[in-house]
Every structure is written in C-alpha cells, then in structure tokens.
Short mmCIF file of C-alpha atoms and ligand atoms in Angstrom, two decimals:
data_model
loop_
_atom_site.label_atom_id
_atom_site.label_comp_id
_atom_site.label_asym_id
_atom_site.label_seq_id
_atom_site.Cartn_x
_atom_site.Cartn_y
_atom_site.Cartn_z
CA UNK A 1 88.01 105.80 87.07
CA UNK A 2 88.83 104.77 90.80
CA UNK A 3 91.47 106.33 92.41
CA UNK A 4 95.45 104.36 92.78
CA UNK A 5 95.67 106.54 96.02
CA UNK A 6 93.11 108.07 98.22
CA UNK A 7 93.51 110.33 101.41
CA UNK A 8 90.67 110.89 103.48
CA UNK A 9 89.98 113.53 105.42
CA UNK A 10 93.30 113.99 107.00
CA UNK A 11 94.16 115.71 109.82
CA UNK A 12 97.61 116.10 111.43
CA UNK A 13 98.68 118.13 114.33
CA UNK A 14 102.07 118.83 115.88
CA UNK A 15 101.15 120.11 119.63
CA UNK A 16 98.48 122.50 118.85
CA UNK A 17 99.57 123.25 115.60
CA UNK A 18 97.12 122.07 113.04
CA UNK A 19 99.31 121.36 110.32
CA UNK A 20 96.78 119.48 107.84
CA UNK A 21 93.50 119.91 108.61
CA UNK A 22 90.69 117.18 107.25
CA UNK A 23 92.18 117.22 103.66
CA UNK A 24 91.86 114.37 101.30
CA UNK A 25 93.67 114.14 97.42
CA UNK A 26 93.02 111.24 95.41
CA UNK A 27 95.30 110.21 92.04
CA UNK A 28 94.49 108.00 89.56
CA UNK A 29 97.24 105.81 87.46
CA UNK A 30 98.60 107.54 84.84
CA UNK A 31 97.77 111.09 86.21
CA UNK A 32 100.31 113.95 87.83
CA UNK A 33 99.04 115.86 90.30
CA UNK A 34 100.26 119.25 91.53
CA UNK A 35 99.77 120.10 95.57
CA UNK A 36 101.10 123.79 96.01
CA UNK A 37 101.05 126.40 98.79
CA UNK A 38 103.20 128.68 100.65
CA UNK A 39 106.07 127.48 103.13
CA UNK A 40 104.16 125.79 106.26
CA UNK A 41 100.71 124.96 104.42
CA UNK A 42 101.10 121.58 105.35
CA UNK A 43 102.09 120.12 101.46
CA UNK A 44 105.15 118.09 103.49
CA UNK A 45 103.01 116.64 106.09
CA UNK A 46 100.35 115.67 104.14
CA UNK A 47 102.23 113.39 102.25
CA UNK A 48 104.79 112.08 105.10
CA UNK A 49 101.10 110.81 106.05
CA UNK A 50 100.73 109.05 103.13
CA UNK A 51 104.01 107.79 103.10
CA UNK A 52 104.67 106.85 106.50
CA UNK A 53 106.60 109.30 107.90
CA UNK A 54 103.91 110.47 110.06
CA UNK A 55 100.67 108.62 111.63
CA UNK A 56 97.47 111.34 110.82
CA UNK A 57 95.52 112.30 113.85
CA UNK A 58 92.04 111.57 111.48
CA UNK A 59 91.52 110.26 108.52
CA UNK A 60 92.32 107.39 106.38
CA UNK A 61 94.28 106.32 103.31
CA UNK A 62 93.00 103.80 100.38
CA UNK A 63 95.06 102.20 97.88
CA UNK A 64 93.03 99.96 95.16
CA UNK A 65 89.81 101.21 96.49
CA UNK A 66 91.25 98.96 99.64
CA UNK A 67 91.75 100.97 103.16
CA UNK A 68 95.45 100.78 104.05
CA UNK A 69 97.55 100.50 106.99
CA UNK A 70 100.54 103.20 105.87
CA UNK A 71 101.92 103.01 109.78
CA UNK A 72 105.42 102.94 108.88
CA UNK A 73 107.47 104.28 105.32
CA UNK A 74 108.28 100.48 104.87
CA UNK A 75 104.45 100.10 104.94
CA UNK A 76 104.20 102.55 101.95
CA UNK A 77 107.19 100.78 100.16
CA UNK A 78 105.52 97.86 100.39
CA UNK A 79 102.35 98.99 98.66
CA UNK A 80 104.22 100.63 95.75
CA UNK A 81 104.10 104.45 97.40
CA UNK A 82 107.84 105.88 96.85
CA UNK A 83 108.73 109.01 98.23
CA UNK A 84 111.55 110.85 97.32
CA UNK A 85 112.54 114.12 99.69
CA UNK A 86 114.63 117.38 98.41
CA UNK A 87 117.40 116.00 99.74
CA UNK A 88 117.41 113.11 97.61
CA UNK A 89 118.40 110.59 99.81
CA UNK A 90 121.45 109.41 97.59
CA UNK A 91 124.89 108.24 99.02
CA UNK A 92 127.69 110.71 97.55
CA UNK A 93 130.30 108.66 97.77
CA UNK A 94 128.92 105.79 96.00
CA UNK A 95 128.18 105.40 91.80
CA UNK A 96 124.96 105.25 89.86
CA UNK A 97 124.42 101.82 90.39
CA UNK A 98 125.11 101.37 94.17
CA UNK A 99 122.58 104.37 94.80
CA UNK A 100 119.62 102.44 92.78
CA UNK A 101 120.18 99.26 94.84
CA UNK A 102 121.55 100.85 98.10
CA UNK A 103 120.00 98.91 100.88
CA UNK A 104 118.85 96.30 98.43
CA UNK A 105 122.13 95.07 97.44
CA UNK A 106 122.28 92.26 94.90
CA UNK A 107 124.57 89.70 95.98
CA UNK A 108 125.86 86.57 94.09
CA UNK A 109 128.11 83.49 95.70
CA UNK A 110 131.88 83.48 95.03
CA UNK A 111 133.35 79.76 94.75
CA UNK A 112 129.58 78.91 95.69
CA UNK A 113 130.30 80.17 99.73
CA UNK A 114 130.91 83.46 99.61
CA UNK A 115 128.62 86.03 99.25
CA UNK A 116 129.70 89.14 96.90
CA UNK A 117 128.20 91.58 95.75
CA UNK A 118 126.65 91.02 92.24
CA UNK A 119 128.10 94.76 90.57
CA UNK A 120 127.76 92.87 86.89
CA UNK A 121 124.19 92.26 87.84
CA UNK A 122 123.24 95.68 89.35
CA UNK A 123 125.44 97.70 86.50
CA UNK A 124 123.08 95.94 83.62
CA UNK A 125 119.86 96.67 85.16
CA UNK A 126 120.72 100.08 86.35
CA UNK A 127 121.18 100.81 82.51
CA UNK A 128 117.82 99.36 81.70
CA UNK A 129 115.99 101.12 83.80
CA UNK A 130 118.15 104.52 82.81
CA UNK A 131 117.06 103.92 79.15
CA UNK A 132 113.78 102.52 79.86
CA UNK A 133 113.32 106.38 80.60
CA UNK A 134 115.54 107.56 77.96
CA UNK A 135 118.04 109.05 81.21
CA UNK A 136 121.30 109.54 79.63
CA UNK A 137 124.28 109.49 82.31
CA UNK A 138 127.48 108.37 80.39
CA UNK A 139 129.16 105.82 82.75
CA UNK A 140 127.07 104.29 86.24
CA UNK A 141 130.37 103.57 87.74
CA UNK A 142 130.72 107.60 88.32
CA UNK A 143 129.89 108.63 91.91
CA UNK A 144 127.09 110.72 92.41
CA UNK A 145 128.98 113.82 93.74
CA UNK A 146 129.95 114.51 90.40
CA UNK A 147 127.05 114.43 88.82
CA UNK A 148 124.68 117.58 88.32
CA UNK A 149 121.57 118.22 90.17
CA UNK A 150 119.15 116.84 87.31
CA UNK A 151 121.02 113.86 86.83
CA UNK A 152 121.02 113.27 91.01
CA UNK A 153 117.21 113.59 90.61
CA UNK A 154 117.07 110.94 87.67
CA UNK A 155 119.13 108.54 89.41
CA UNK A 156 116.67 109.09 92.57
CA UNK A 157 113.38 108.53 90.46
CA UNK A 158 115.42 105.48 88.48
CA UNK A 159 115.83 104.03 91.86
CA UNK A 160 111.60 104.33 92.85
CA UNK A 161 110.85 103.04 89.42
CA UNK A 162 113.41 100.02 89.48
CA UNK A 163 111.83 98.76 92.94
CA UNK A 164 108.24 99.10 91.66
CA UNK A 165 106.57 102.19 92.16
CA UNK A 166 103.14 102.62 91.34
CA UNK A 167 103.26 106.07 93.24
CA UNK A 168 105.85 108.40 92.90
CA UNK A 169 105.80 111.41 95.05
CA UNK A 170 108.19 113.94 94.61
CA UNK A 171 108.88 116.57 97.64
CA UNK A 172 110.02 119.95 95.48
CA UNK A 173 111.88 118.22 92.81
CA UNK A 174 113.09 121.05 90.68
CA UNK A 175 114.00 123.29 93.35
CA UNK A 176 117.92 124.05 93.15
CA UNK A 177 117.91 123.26 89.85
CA UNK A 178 119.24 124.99 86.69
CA UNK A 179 116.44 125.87 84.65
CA UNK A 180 117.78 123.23 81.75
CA UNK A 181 117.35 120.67 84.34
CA UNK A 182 114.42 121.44 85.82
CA UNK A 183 113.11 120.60 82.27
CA UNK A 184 114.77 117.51 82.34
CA UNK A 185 113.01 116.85 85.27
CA UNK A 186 109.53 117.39 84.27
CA UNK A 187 110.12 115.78 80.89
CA UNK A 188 111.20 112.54 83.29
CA UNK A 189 107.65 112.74 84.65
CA UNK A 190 105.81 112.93 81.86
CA UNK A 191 107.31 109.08 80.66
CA UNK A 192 106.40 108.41 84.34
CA UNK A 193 103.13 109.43 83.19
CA UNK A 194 102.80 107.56 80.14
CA UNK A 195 104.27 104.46 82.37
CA UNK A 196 101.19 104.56 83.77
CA UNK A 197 102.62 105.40 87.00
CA UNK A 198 100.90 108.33 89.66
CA UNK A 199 102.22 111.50 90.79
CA UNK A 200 102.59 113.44 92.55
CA UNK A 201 104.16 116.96 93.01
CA UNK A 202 105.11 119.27 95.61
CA UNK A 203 106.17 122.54 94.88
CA UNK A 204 106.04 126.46 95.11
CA UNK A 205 107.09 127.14 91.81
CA UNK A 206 104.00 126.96 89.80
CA UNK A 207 105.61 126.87 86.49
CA UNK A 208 106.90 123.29 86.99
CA UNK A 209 103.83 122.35 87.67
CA UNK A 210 101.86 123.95 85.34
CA UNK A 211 103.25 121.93 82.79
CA UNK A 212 103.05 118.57 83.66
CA UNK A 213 100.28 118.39 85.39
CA UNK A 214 96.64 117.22 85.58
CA UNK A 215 95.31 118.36 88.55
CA UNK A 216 96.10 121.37 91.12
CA UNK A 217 95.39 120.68 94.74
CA UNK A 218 96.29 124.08 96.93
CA UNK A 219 96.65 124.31 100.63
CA UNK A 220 96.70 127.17 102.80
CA UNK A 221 97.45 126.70 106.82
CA UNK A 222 96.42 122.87 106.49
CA UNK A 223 93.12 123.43 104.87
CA UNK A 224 92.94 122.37 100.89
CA UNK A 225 91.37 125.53 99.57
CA UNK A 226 90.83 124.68 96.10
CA UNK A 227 91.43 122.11 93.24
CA UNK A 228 91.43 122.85 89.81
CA UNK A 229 91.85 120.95 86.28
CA UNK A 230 95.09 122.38 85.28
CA UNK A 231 93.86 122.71 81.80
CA UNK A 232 90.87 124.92 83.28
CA UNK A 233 92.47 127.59 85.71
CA UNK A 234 95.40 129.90 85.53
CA UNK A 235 98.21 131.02 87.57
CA UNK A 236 96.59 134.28 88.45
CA UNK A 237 94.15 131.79 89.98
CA UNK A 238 95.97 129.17 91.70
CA UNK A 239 98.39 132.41 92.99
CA UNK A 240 95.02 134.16 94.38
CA UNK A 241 94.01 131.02 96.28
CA UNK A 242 97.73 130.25 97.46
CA UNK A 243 97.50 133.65 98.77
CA UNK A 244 93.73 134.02 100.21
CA UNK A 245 92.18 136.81 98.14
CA UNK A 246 90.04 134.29 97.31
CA UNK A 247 86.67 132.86 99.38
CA UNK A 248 87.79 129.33 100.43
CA UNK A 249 85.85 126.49 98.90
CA UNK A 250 85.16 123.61 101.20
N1 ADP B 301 107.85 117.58 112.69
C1 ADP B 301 107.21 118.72 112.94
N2 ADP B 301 107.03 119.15 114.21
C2 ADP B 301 106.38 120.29 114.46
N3 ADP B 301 105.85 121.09 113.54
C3 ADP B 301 106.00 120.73 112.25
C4 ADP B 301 106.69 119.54 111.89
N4 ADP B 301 106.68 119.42 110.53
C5 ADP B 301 106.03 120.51 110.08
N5 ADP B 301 105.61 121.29 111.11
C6 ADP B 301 104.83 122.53 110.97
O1 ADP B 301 103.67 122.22 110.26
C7 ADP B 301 103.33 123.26 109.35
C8 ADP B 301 103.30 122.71 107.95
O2 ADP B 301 104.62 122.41 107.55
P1 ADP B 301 104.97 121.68 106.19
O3 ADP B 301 104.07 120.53 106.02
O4 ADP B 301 106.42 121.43 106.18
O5 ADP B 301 104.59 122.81 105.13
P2 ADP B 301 105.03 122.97 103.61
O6 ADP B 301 105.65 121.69 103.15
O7 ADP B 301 103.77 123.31 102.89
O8 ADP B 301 105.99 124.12 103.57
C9 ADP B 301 104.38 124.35 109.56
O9 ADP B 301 103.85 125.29 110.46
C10 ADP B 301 105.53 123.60 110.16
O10 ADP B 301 106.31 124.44 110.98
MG1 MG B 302 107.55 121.30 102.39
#
C-alpha cells in the first residue's frame, strides 16, 4: 500500500548540530506509528519538518505519493497534517467548544448585520465529534482549566479530527499523565486508527507505544537506527537500539 506521508531523507541542522540526519518514515492510512529515542535524538525536529515548524536542510516530504511543499505549519494544515505539541496548545480560560474552533470561530449574523458568534452551532458539533470518538466530558461549556490532563488531550485531538486530519501527530501525548489516562489516551488512538486516520507517536515511554502501535521507528543523535514491526521485536530490543548496544542498521 502507498504511503499517506513520506519523509525523505531528511536532514536538519541547527549551527553545526546535526539534529536529524538523512532519515525518512513513511505511514500509511489507518496505521500508528511509534518514533522513540532518548532526549535530543532528533524525534521533535523530525516532525516540526514535517509539519512546518522547521524547513529540512535535505530531503523531501510526499503526501499522496505527490512531493509537497510543507514550508510553513499552515502548509501542513492545509494538507490534512495536524500536529499537536505537549503543551497542548489549548486556551485555559476558554470551554470545550471555544478550544475546538479557536481561531476558526463560527460566526452567524444577528438582525442579519451583525456578526456573532455562532456558540449554538459550535456547542452541537463539538458534541459530535466528542461522541464520534466515544470522548465523554459532561458539559463543553466547562473551561479547560478544570478539566484533567486526559480530557485536555481529547479535547486537543477532537479539535485535529473536527478540522480534517488525515495525519495526526502527537508530540509525547501521555507524558504527565495519570496512568488511567494515559489509557484513555491510547484507547483514543486506536478509533483514530480504525477512522482510518495516520499516526503518529512520539514518546520515551515505550509502554504507550507498545500497545498501539504498528511500527517502531528509533533514533539515536539524528540517525534512525532501526525500525521494527511492533508485533515482531521487544522492548529489550527497541531499549538496546535506543541505547546503542546494538550495531546500527542503515
Ligand atoms: N530550535 C533549536 N535550536 C537549536 N538546537 C535545537 C533546536 N531544537 C532542537 N535542538 C537540538 O537538536 C537535538 C534534537 O532535539 P529534539 O529534536 O528536541 O530531540 P528529542 O525530541 O528526540 O528529544 C538536540 O540536541 C536539541 O538540543
Ligand atoms: Mg522532543
């Protein structure tokens, strides 16, 4: 099957810091993949490549088989590629539904002049999208502050599959969490799974990933140094090559 998203040989420096060095991942529709690695291997940078954040220094990135021009994170937006970062990117303050359309607002005319915002509108389809993946958070008009950690993290992932993502990359979504959640969490992406959608996850805690996952990608200072069928290998493995007692594979 061809690949939803391809990186190819990717190489990204910062000064002369090699921090991803000629790597390339591919992820088909439908499939989870795991990238792990100590702190610094370059997991973060490879995929701010693929999602904007950064331009690579070599390489290329295909989407459909197509090449594509990922220069900016709207770029990636655009294409379906949603990206969300440990921090979550979620406004406190504001409840459920603001965060899913924040910066998207819905809007609706008042007396046929004024534009308001359309809350009625945003509410309903908020829910859908909450149940569509069986997400249960009692009332969207509650502000996200006081919510817990695993329901942040669903509201987050609501909010990439509402606006149409075909990829969902997830920057070390479980860490933080309690371990109830971080179940929660991984349960989430298997119906993102079965949705048909791809992705992908970053993390250090190889039990999350163990789990869900299809495929193991691991880096070590930039270079990938092994990829595994998760169904195939073993932690004792994947913890050797994270670690370099193993020979690297090119
Ligand atoms: N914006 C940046 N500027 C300079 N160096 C960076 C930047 N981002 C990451 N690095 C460096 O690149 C290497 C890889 O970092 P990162 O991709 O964050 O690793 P990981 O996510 O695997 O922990 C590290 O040595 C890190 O210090
Ligand atoms: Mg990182």
């Amino acid at each position: 099957m061809e690949y939803l998203l391809e990186a190819r040989n990717i190489t990204k420096r910062f000064g002369g810091l090699v921090a991803v060095n000629d790597v390339s991942v591919g992820l088909k529709a439908g499939e989870v993949i795991g990238i792990v690695g100590d702190n610094g291997a370059g997991k973060s940078t490879l995929i701010k490549v693929v999602s904007g954040v950064h331009r690579p220094d070599a390489g290329k990135i295909f989407f459909r088989g197509e090449e594509a021009r990922i220069d900016t994170p709207m770029d990636a937006l655009k294409l379906g590629i949603e990206t969300i970062y440990q921090d979550l990117a979620l406004a406190d303050n504001l409840n459920v539904y603001s965060n899913i359309f924040l910066g998207r607002e819905k809007l609706k005319k008042f007396l046929g002049i004024i534009n308001v915002l359309d809350h009625e509108f945003m509410h309903n389809e908020s829910r859908k999208v909450l149940n569509s993946l069986e997400i249960e958070i009692p009332s969207l008009r509650n502000i996200i502050r006081v919510l817990s950690g695993g329901q942040r993290q669903a509201v987050a992932i609501s909010r990439s599959i509402y606006w149409d993502a075909h990829v969902l990359i997830m920057d070390e979504p479980t860490a933080g969490l309690a371990v109830a959640e971080q179940s929660k969490v991984l349960k989430l992406v298997t119906r993102l799974k079965e949705q048909g959608i791809g992705v992908i996850i970053i993390t250090h805690q190889l039990h999350d990933v163990f789990s869900v996952s299809d495929r193991l990608i691991v880096m070590r200072r930039g270079l990938k140094v092994g990829e595994r069928i998760t169904k195939k290998t073993n932690p004792d493995e994947i913890v050797s090559l994270i670690i370099g007692a193993e020979a690297v594979e090119t």
